[in-house]
Coordinates of C-alpha atoms in Angstrom, one line a residue:
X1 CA -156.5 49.6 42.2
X2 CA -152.7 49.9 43.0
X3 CA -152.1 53.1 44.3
X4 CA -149.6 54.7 42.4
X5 CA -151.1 53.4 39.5
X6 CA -154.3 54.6 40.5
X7 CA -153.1 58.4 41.1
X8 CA -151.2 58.3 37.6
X9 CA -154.6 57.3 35.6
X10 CA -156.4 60.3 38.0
X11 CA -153.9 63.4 37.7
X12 CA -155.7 63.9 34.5
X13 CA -158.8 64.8 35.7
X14 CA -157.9 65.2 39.6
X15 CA -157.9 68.9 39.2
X16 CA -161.2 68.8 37.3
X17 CA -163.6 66.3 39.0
X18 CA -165.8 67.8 41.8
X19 CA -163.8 66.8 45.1
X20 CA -165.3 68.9 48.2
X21 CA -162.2 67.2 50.3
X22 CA -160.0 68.1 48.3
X23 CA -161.5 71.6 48.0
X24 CA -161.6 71.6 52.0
X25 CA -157.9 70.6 52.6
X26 CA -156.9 73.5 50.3
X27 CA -158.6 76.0 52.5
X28 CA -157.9 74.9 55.5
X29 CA -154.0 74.7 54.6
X30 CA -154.3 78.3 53.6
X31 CA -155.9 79.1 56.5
X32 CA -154.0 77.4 58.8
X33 CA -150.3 77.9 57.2
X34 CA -151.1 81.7 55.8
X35 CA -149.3 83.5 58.2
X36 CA -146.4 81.8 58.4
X37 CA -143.0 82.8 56.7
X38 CA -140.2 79.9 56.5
X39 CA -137.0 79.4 54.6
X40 CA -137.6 76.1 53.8
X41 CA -140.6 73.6 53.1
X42 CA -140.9 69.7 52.1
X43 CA -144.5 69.0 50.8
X44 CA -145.0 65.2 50.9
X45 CA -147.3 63.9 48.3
X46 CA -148.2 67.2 46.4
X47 CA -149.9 65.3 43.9
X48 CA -151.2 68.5 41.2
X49 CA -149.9 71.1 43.2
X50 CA -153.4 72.2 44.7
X51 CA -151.1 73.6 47.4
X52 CA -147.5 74.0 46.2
X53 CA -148.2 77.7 44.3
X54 CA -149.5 78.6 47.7
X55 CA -146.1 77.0 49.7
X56 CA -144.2 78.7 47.2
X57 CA -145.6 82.1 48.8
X58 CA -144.8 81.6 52.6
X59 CA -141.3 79.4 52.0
X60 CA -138.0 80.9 50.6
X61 CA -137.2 77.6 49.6
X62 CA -140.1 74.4 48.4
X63 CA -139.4 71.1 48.0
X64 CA -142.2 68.7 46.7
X65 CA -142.5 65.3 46.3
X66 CA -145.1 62.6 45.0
X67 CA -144.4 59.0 44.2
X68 CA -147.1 59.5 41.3
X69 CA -145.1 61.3 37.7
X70 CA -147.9 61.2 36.4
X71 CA -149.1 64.2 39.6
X72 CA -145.7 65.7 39.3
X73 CA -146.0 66.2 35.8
X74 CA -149.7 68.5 36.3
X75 CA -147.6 70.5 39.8
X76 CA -144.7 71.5 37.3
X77 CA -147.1 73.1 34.9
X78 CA -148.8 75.1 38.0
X79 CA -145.9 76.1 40.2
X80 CA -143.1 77.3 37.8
X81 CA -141.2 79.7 40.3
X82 CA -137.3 78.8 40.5
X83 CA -137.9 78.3 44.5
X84 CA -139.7 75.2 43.8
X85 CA -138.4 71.8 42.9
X86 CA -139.8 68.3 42.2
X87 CA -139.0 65.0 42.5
X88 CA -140.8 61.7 43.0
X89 CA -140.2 60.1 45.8
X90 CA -141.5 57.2 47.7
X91 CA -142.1 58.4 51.3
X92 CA -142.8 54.9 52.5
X93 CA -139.1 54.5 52.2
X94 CA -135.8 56.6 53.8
X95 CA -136.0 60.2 53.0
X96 CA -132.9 61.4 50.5
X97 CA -132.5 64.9 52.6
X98 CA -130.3 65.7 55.2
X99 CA -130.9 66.1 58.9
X100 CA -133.0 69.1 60.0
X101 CA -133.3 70.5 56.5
X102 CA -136.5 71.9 56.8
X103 CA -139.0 74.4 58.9
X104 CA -142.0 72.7 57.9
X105 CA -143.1 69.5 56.7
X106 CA -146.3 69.7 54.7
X107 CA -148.5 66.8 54.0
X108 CA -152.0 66.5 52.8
X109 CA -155.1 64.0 52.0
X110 CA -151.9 60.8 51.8
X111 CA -151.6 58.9 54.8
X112 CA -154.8 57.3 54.3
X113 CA -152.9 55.7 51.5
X114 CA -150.1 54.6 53.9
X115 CA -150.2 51.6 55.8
X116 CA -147.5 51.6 58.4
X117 CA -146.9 55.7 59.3
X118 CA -143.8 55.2 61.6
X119 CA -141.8 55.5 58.5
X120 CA -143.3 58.9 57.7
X121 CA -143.3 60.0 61.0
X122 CA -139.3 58.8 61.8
X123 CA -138.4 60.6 59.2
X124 CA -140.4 63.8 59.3
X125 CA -138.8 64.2 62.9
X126 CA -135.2 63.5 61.2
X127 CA -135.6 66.6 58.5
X128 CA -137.3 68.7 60.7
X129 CA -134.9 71.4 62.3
X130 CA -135.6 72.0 66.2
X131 CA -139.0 73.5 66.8
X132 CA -139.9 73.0 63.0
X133 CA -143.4 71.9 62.3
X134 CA -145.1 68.9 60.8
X135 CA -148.4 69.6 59.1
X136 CA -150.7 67.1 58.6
X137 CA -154.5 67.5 57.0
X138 CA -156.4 63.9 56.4
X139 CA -159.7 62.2 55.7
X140 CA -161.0 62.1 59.0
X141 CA -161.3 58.3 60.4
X142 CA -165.1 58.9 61.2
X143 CA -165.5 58.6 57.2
X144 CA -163.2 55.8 57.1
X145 CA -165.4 53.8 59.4
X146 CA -168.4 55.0 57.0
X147 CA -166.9 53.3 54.4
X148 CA -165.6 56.5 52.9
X149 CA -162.4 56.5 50.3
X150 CA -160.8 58.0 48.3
X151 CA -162.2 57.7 44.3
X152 CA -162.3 58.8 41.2
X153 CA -164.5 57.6 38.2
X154 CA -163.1 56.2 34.2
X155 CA -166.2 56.7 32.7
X156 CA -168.9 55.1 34.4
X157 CA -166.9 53.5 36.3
X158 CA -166.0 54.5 39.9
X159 CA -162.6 53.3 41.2
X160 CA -161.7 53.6 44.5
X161 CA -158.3 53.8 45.7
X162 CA -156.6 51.4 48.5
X163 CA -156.6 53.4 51.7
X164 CA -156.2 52.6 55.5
X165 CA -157.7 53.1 58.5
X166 CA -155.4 55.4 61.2
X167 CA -156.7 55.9 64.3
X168 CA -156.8 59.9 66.1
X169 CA -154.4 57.7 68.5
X170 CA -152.3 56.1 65.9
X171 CA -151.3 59.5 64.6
X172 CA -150.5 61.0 68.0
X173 CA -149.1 58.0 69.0
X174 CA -146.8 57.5 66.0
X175 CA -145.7 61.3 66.5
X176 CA -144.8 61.2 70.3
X177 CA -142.6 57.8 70.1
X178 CA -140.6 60.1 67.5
X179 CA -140.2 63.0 69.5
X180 CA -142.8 65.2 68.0
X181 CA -144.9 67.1 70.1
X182 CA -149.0 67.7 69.0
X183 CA -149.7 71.7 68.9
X184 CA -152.7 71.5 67.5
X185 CA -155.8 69.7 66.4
X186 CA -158.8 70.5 64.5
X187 CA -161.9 69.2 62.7
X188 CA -163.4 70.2 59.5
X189 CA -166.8 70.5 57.5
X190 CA -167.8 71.2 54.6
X191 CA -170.9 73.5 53.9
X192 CA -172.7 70.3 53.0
X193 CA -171.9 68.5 55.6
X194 CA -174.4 70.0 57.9
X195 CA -175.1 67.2 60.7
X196 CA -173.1 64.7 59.3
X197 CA -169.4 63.5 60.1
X198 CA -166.4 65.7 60.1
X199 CA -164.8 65.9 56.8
X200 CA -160.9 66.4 57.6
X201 CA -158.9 66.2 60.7
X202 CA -155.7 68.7 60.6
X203 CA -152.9 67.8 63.2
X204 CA -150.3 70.2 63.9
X205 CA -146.8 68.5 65.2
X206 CA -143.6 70.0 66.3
X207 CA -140.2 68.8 66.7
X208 CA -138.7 68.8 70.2

């Protein structure tokens, strides 16, 4: 199904369905992200807002973005604090924010949905103030190659939505040609998945 279609038909039930990676991603962001304290914060593709009530706590200042209304609708209802603003936004295409606007650049479980991520990556590295962070938490590739996707079900009837393979390299590579630096790198399972594949990959990046 067509992506953005696809995530306008699920932000009905996205928050309800049982979703262990999206479950996982919110932990790990909190874990990761908790101690940190910055005055500003884009969230690319904050779909429900599973993790803009928790920006809105470390970030003086939140700005979200999904290219799904039907996802932006569901985040308004959760995070209501005046900090945090909404708009929809497709982030395949150039950014409408300045240069070095933001500390940190937040984005989770959506570049599996993007095919080409030097777009992202450009302009991640354009908004990002010196030393400022890019945060990235996705399905890990391992699944991919499974045969793992995203999906959700309309009635009995499972859809899956379009995704893309990235490579670990492609994401590092895509990162360094744009002059941002990988801090850090991590791999995540869920309590179920004892012995089997790693469930997320979480990159840390950081702007020359």
């Amino acid at each position: 199904m067509d992506i953005q279609k696809a995530y306008d038909e699920w932000s009905g039930t996205y928050d309800e369905n049982e979703n262990l990676t999206r479950d996982l991603d919110a932990q790990v962001t909190r874990e990761l992200l908790g101690d940190l304290r910055v005055a500003s914060v884009l969230e690319i593709g904050c779909g429900t807002g599973k993790n803009t009530v928790f920006l809105a706590q470390i970030a003086g200042r939140v700005q979200a973005v999904d290219f799904s209304q039907g996802m932006i609708k569901k985040a308004r209802e959760k995070a209501k604090a005046e900090h945090v603003h909404f708009s929809t936004m497709d982030i395949t295409q150039p950014w409408n924010f300045e240069n070095q606007a933001f500390d940190l650049i937040v984005c989770n479980l959506v570049l599996e949905h993007i095919r080409d991520l030097s777009v992202v990556f450009a302009e991640a590295a354009r908004t990002l103030r010196p030393k400022g962070q890019f945060f990235v938490n996705e399905l890990h590739p391992f699944r991919q190659y499974d045969g793992k996707k995203a999906r959700f079900y309309r009635g009995q009837e499972t859809i899956e939505v379009d995704a893309f393979i990235h490579h670990i390299s492609d994401f590092f590579n895509a990162a360094t040609e744009n002059g941002l630096a990988l801090v850090g790198l991590k791999e995540y399972w869920d309590e179920a998945d004892q012995n089997k594949l790693p469930r997320i990959v979480s990159f840390l990046f950081e702007r020359r």
